[in-house]
Short mmCIF file of C-alpha atoms and ligand atoms in Angstrom, two decimals:
data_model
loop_
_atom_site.label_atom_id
_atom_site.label_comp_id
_atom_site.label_asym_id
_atom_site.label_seq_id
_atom_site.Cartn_x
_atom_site.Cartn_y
_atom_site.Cartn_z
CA UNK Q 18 0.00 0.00 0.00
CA UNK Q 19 1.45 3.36 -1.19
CA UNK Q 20 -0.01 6.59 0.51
CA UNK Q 21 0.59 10.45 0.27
CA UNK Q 22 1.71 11.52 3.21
CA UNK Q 23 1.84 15.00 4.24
CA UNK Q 24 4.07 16.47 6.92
CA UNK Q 25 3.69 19.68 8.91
CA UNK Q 26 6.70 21.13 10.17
CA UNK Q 27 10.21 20.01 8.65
CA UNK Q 28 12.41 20.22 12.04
CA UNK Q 29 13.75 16.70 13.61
CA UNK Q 30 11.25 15.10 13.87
CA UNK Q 31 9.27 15.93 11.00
CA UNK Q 32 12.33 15.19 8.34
CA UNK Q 33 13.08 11.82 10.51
CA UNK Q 34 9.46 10.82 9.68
CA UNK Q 35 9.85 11.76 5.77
CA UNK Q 36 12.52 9.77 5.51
CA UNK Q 37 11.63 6.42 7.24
CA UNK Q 38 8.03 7.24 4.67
CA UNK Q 39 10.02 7.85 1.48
CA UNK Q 40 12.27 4.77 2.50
CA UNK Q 41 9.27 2.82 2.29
CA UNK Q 42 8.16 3.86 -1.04
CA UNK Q 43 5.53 6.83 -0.17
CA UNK Q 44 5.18 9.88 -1.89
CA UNK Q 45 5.99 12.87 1.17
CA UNK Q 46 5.62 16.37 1.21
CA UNK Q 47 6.88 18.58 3.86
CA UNK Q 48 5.46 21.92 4.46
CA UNK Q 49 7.68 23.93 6.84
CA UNK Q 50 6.32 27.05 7.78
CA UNK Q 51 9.97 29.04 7.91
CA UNK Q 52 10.95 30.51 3.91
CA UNK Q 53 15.01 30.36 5.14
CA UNK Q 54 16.06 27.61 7.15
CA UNK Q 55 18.73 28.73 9.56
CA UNK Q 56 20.98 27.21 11.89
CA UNK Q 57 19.40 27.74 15.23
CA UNK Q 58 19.24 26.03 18.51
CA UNK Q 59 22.40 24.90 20.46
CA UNK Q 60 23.25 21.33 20.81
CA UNK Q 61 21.69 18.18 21.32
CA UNK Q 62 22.24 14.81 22.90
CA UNK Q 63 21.63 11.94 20.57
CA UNK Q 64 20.99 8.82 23.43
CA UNK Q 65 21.05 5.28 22.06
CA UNK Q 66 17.35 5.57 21.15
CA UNK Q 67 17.50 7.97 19.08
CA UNK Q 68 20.57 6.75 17.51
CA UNK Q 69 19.02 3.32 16.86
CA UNK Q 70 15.82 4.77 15.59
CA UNK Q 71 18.11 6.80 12.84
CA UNK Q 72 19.94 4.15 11.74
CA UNK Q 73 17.64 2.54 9.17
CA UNK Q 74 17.92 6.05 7.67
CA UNK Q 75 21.29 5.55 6.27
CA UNK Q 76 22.91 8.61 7.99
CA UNK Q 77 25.01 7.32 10.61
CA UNK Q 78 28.36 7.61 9.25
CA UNK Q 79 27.36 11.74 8.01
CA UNK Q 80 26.38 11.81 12.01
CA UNK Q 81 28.93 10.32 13.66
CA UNK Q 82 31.53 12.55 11.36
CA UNK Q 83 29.64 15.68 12.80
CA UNK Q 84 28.93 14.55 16.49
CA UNK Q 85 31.30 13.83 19.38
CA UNK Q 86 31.16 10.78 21.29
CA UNK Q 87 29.72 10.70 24.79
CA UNK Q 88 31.33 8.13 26.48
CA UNK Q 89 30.44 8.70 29.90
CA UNK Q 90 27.88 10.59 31.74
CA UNK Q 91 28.38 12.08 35.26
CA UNK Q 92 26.15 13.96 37.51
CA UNK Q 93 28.04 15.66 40.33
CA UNK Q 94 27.58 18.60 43.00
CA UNK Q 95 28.68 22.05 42.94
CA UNK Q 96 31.68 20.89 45.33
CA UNK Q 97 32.46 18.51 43.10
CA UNK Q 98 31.28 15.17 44.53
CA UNK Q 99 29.95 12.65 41.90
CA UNK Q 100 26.64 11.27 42.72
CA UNK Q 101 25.84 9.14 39.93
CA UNK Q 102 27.70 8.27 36.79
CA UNK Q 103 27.51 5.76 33.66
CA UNK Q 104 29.78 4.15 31.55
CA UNK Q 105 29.81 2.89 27.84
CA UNK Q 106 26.44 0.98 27.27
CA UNK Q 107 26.87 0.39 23.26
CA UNK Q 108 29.51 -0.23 20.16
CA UNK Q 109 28.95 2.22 17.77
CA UNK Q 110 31.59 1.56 14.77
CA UNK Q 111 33.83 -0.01 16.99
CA UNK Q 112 34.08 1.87 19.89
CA UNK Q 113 32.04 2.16 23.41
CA UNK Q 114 29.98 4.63 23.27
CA UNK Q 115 27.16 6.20 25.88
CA UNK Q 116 25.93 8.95 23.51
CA UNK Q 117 26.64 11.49 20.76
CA UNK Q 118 27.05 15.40 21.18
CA UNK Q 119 25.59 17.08 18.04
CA UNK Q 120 24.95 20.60 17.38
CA UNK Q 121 20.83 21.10 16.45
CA UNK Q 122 22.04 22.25 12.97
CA UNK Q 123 24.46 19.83 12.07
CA UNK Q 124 21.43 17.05 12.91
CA UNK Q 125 19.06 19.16 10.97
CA UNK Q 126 21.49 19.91 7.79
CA UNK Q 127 22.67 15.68 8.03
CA UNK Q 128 18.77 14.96 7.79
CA UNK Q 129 18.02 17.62 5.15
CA UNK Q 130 20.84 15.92 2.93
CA UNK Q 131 19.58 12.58 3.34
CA UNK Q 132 16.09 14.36 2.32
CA UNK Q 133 17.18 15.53 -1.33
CA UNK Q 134 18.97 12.21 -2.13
CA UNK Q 135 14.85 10.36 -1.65
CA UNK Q 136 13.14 13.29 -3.82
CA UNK Q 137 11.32 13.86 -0.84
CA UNK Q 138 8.97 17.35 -1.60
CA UNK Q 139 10.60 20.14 0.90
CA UNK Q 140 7.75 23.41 0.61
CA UNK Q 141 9.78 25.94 2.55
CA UNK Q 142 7.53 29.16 3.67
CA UNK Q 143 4.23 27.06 3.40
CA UNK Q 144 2.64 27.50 6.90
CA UNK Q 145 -0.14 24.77 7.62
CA UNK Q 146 -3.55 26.68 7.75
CA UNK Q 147 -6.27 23.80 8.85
CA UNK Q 148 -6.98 20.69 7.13
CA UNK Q 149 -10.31 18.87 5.88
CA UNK Q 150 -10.95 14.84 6.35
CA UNK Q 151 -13.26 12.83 4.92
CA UNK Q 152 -13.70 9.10 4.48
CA UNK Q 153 -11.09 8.73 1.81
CA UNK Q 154 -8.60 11.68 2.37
CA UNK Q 155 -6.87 14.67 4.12
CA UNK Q 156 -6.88 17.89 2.24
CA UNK Q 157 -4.14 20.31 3.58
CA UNK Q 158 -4.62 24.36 3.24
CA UNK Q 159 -1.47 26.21 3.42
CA UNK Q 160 -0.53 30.36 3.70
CA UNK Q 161 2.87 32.18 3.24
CA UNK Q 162 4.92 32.95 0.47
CA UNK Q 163 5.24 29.05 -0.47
CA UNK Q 164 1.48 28.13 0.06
CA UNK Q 165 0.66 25.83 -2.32
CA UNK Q 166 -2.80 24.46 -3.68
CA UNK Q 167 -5.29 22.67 -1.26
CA UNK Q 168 -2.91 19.13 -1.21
CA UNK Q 169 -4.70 15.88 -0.79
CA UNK Q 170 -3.00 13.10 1.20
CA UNK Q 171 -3.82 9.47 2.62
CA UNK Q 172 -2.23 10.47 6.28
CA UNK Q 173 -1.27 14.17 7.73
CA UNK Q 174 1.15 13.96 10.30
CA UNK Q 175 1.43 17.14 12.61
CA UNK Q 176 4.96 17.78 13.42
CA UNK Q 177 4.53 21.47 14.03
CA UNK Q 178 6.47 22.05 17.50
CA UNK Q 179 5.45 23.21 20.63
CA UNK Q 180 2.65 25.44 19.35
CA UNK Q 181 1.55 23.18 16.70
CA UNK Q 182 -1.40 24.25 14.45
CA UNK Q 183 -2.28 20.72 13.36
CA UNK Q 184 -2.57 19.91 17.35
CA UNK Q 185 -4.89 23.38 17.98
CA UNK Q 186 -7.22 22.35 15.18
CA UNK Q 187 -8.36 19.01 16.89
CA UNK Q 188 -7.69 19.90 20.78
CA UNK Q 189 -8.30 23.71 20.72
CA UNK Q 190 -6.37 26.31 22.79
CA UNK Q 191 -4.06 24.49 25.87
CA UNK Q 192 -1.67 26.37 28.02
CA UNK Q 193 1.43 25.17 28.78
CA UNK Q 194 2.97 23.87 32.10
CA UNK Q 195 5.79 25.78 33.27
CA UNK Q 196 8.07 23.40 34.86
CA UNK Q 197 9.08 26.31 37.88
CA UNK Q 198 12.55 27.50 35.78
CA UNK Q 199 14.33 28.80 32.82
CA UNK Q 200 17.16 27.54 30.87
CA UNK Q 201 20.07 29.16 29.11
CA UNK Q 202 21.34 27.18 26.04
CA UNK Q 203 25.15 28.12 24.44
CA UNK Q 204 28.01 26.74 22.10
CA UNK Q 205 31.18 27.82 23.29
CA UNK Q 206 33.89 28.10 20.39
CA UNK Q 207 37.06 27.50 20.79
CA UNK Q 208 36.68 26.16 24.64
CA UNK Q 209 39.18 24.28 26.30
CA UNK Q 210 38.73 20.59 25.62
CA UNK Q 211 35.79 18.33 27.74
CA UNK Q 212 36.64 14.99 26.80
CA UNK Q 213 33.80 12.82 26.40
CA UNK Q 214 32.40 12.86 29.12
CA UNK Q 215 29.04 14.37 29.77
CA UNK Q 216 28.78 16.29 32.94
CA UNK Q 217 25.66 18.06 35.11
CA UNK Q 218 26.29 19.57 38.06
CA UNK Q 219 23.86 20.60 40.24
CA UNK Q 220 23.96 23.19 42.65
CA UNK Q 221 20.43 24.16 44.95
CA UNK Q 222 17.96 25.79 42.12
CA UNK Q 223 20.34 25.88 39.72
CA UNK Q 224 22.55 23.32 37.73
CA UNK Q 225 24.58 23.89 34.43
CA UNK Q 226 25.93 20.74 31.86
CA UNK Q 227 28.21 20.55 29.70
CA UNK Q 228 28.25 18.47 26.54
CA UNK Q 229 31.14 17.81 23.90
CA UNK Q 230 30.64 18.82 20.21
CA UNK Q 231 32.85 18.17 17.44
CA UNK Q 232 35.40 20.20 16.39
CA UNK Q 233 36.13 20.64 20.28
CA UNK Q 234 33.13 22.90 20.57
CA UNK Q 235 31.11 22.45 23.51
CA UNK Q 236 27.50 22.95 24.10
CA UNK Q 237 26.23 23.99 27.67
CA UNK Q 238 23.27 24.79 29.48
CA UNK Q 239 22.19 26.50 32.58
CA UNK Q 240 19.18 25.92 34.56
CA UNK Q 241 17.35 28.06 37.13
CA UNK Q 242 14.36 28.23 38.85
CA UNK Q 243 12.43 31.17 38.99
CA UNK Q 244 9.26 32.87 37.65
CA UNK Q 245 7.63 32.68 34.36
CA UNK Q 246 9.03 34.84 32.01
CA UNK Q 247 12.00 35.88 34.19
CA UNK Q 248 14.78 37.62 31.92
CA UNK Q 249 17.97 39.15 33.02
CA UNK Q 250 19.11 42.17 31.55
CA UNK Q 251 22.36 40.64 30.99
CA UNK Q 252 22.71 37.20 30.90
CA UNK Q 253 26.26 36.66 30.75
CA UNK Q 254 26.88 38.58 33.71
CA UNK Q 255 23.93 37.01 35.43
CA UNK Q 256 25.07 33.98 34.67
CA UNK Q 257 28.62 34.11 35.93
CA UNK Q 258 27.40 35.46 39.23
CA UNK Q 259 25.00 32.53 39.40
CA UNK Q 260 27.88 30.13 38.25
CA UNK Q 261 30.68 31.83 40.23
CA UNK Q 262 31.05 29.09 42.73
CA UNK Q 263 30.81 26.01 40.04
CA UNK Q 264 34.19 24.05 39.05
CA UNK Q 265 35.50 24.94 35.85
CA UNK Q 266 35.11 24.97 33.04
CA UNK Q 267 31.73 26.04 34.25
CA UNK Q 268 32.42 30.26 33.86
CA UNK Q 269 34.78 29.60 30.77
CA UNK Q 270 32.39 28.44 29.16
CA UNK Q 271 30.15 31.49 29.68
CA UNK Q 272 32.74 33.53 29.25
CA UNK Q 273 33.50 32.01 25.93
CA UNK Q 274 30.24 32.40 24.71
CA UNK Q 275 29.06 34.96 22.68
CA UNK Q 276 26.34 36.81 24.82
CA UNK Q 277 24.49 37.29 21.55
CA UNK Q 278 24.32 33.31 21.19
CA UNK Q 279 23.17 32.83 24.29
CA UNK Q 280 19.11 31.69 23.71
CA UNK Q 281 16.83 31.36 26.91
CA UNK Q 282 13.48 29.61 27.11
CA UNK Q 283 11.17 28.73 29.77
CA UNK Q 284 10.97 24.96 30.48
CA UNK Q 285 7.23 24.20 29.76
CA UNK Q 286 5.96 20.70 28.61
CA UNK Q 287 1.73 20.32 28.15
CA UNK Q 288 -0.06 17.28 29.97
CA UNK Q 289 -0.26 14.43 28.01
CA UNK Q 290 -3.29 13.85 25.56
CA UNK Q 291 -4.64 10.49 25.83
CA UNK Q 292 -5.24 10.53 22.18
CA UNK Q 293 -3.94 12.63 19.51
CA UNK Q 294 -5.03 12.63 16.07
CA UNK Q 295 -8.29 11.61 13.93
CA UNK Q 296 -8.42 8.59 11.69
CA UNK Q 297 -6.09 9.85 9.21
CA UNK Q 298 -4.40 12.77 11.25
CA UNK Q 299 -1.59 12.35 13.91
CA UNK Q 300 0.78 14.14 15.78
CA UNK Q 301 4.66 13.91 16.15
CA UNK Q 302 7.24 15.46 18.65
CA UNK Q 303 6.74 18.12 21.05
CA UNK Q 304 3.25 18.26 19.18
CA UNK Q 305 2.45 15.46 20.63
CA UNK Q 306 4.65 15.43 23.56
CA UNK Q 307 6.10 18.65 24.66
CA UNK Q 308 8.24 17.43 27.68
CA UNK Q 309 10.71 19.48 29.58
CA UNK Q 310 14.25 18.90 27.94
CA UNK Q 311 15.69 17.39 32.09
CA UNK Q 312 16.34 14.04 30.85
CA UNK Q 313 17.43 15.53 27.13
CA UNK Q 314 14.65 13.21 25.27
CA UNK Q 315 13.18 15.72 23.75
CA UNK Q 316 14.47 15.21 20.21
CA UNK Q 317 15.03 11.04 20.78
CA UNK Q 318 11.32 11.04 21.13
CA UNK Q 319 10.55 12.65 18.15
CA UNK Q 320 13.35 10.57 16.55
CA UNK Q 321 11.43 7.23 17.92
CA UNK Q 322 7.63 8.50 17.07
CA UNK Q 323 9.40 8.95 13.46
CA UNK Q 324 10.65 5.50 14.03
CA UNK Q 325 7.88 3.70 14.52
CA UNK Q 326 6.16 5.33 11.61
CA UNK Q 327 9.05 3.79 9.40
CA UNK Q 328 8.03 0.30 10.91
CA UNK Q 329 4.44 0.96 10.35
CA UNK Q 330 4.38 2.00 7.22
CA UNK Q 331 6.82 -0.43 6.52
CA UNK Q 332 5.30 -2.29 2.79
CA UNK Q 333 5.02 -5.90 3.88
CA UNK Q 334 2.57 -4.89 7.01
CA UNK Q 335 -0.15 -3.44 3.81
CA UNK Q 336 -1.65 -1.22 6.96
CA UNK Q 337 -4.41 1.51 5.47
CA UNK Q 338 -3.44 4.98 7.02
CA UNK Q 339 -6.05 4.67 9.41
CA UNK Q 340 -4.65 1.43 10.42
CA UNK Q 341 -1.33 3.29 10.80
CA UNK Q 342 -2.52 6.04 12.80
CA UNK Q 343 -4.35 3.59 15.62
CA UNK Q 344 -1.00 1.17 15.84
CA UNK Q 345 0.58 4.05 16.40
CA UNK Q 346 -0.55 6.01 18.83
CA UNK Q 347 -1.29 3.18 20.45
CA UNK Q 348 2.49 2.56 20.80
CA UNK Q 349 3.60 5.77 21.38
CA UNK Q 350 1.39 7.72 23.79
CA UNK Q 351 1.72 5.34 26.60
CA UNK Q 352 5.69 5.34 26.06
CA UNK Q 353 5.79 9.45 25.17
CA UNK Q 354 3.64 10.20 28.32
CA UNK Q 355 6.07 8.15 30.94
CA UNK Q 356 8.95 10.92 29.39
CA UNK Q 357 6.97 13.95 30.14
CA UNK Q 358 6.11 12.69 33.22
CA UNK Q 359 9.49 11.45 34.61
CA UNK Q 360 11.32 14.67 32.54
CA UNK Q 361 8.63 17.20 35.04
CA UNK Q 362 10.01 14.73 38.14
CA UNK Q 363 13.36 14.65 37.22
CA UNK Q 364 13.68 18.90 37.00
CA UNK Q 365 11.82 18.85 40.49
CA UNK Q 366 14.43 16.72 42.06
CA UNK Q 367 16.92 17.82 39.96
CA UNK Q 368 16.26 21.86 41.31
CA UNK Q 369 15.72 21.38 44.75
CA UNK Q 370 16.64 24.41 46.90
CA UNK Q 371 15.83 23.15 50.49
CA UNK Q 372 19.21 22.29 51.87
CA UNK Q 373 17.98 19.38 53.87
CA UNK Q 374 15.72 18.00 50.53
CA UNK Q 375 18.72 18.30 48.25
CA UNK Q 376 20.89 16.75 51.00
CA UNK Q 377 18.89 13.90 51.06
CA UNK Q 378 18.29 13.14 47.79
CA UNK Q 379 22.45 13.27 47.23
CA UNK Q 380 22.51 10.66 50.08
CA UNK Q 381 19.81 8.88 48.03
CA UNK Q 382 21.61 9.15 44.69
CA UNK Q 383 25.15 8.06 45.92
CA UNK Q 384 23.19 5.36 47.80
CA UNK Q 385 22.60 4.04 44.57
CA UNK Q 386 25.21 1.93 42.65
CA UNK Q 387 25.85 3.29 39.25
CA UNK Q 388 25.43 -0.17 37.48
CA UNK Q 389 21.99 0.10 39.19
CA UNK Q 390 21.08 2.96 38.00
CA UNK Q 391 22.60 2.31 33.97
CA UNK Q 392 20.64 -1.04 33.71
CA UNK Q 393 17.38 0.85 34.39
CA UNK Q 394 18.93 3.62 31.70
CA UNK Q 395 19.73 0.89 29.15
CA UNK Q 396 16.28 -1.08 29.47
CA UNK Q 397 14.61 2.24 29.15
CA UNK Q 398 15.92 3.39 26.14
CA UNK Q 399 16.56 -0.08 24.44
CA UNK Q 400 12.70 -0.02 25.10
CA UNK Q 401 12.34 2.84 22.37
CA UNK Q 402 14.29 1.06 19.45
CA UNK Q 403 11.81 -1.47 17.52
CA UNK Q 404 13.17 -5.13 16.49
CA UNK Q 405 13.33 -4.19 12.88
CA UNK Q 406 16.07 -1.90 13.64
CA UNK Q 407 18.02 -3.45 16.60
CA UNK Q 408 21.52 -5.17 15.22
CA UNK Q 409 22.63 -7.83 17.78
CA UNK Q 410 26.36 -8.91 18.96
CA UNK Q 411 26.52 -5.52 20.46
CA UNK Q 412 27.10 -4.66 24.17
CA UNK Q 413 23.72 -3.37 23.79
CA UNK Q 414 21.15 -3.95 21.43
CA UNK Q 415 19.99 -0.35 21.06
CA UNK Q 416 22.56 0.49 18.10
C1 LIG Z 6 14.42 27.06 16.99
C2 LIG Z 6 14.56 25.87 17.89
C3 LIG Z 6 15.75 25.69 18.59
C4 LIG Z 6 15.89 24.59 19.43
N1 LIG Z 6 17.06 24.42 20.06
C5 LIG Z 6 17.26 23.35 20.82
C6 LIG Z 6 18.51 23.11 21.41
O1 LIG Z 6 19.43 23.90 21.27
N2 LIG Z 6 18.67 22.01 22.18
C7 LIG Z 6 17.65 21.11 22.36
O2 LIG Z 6 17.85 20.10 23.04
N3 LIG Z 6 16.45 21.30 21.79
C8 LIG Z 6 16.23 22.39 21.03
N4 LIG Z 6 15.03 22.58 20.45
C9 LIG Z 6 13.98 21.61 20.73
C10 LIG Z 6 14.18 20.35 19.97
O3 LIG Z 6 14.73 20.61 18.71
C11 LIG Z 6 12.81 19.67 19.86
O4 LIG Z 6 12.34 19.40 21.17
C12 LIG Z 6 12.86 18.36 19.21
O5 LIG Z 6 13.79 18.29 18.23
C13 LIG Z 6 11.47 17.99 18.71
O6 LIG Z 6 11.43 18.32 17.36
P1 LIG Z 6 10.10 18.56 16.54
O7 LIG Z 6 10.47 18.31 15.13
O8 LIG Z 6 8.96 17.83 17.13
O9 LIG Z 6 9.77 20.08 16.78
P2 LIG Z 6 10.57 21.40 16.36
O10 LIG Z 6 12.02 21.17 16.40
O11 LIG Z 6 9.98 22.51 17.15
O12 LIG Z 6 10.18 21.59 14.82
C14 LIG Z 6 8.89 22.03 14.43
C15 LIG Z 6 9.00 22.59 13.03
O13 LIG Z 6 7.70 22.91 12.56
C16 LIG Z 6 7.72 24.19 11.95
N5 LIG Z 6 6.35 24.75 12.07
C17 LIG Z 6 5.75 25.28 13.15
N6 LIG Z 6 4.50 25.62 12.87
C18 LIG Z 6 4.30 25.31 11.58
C19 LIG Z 6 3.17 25.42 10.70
N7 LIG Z 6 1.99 25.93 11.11
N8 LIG Z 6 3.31 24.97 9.43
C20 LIG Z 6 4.48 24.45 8.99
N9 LIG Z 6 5.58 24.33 9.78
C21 LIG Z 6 5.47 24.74 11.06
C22 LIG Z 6 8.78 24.95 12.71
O14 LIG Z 6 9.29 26.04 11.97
C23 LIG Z 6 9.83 23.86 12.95
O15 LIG Z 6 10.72 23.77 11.86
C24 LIG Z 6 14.82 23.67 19.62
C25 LIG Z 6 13.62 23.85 18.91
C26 LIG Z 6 13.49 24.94 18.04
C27 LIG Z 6 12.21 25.12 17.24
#
């Protein structure tokens, strides 16, 4: 069975999803509402998930050239003392591996190259309007400089981001949950070298990580609680007065940062829907799923929604779109709604101010061996990669 699928929105997880669809022999079109697209964002951990779900694509060696590997993952305090850390879980061409530090970009331009090579359609400033279903078919309106004619599809997936318009049409106006702080995103050029290790540390209210990039580039963020809305005059300087008391590199970084690329957003997720699209409409990514970014699965989720639409969709499983849509949401909200629910828990306990609270939850978490805690990591996200994609003889399954 051969549909015409129509994606709205063409950022991670929208182009992940046109290319498992065009891999299995659909016709795609993705409307992306931008007319330029630009290299925003920071960086962004790829986790064995995601990595496992993006294999079938045929773009790991273009990712792996442009990423830096992660091959251990520490959480420790503002004095310094580790309280939990993980080693290599994987083989990834050879080598252990816990992750991969990739700039947003570089993901997005790796994807977008992959998308020319499939003839994918790419329909840069076409902004999805509203769409029409009947019994056979989707029709799509779009506005902007690169609207196009009313296009007809079997399936319309809504991969519009956080304020997705496909999502508004069939749940109406939501408001967002504001997680209690605000987070500071940079790239620091030029930095002194990180290794490959992944580090958080977490001070009371406030914690800052650091992730490697290629090129020696590292990618760092900086966590705060406060109000909604709360913005600093001058962030650099209000972040090194925050930081002032963190190891280094912690105010290097900052300091190596150009204020200018400095973004901040408030961490908001939405509560989860308990079901998402219509018979031939679904959602993907933070339209589905918004979560707060605390246990960076913000992007492997979309990556894994995209996933499972390659398996789906797959041509020996002859599923109608309808048939598509109910498989999966039925596989992915129950899995997409345990994220945004542990991600919310996680930034609570990760934020704590109360001295005695955070004090006990860093007895709790040293308390803990670390091969404890990485099994529970490993089964989680080996969880997220479907059999179809899983190679075996590896440490883990996942990539
Ligand atoms: C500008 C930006 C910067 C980010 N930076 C980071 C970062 O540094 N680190 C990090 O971990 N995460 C970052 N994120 C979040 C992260 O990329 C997402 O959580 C994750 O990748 C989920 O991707 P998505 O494809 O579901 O949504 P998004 O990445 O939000 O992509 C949605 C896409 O849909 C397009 N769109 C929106 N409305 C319409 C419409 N009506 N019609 C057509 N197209 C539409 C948008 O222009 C965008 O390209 C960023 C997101 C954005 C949008």
């Amino acid at each position: 069975m051969r549909f015409n699928a129509v994606i709205a929105g063409g950022g991670i997880g929208g182009l992940s999803a046109a290319l498992h669809l065009a891999l299995n022999g659909h016709a795609v079109t993705v409307i992306e509402r931008v007319e330029r697209l630009q290299p925003v964002g920071a960086g962004i951990v790829l986790s064995l998930n995601a990595i496992g779900n993006l294999r079938p694509l045929g773009i790991l060696p273009a990712l792996i050239d442009r990423s830096a590997r992660i091959d251990e993952m520490v959480i420790c305090t503002a004095q310094g003392r580790e309280l939990s850390g993980s080693a290599p879980n994987a083989v990834l061409d050879g080598e252990p591996i816990q992750a991969l530090g990739i700039h947003r970009a570089a993901l997005h331009e790796v994807l977008l190259d992959r998308l020319q090579t499939l003839g994918v359609t790419l329909q840069l400033g076409a902004k999805f309007e509203r769409f029409e279903e009947s019994a056979d078919g989707v029709s799509v309106t779009t506005v902007g400089p690169g609207a196009m004619p009313p296009l007809s599809c079997d399936l319309l997936v809504g991969a519009d981001g956080l304020h997705s318009g496909v999502r508004h049409q069939i749940h109406g106006a939501e408001t967002s949950r504001f997680g209690g702080s605000t987070c500071w995103r940079g790239v620091a050029d030029a930095a002194k070298p990180v290794g490959s290790r992944l580090t958080e540390i977490w001070g009371k209210g406030c914690r800052f990580g650091i992730v490697p990039l290629a090129d020696e580039r590292v990618y760092w963020f900086a966590v705060q609680n406060c109000r909604a809305g709360y913005r600093p005059e001058l962030p650099s300087e209000h972040l090194e007065t925050l930081f002032a008391d963190f190891p280094t590199p912690t105010v290097d970084l900052i300091r190596a940062t150009p204020a200018s690329a400095i973004v901040q957003h408030d961490l908001v997720d939405r509560v989860p829907l308990r079901h998402w699209g219509t018979r031939r409409v679904t959602l993907l990514g933070d339209a589905a799923h918004p979560m707060t970014p605390n246990m960076g699965q913000g992007a492997a989720q979309a990556i894994e929604d995209a996933g499972m639409l390659g398996v789906l969709t797959a041509p020996k499983n002859q599923l109608t779109a309808p048939d598509v849509v109910t498989a999966y949401e039925a596989h992915r909200i129950p899995r997409s709604t345990q994220f945004v629910t542990q991600s919310f828990r996680f930034g609570a306990m990760a934020q704590l101010e109360n001295p005695v609270a955070s004090g006990l939850r860093n007895v709790a978490m040293r308390a803990t061996p670390n091969a404890v805690t990485q099994r529970a990591l490993d089964r989680l996200l080996t969880e997220g990669v479907p059999a179809a994609f899983r190679r075996t003889g590896l440490a883990s399954t996942a990539v």
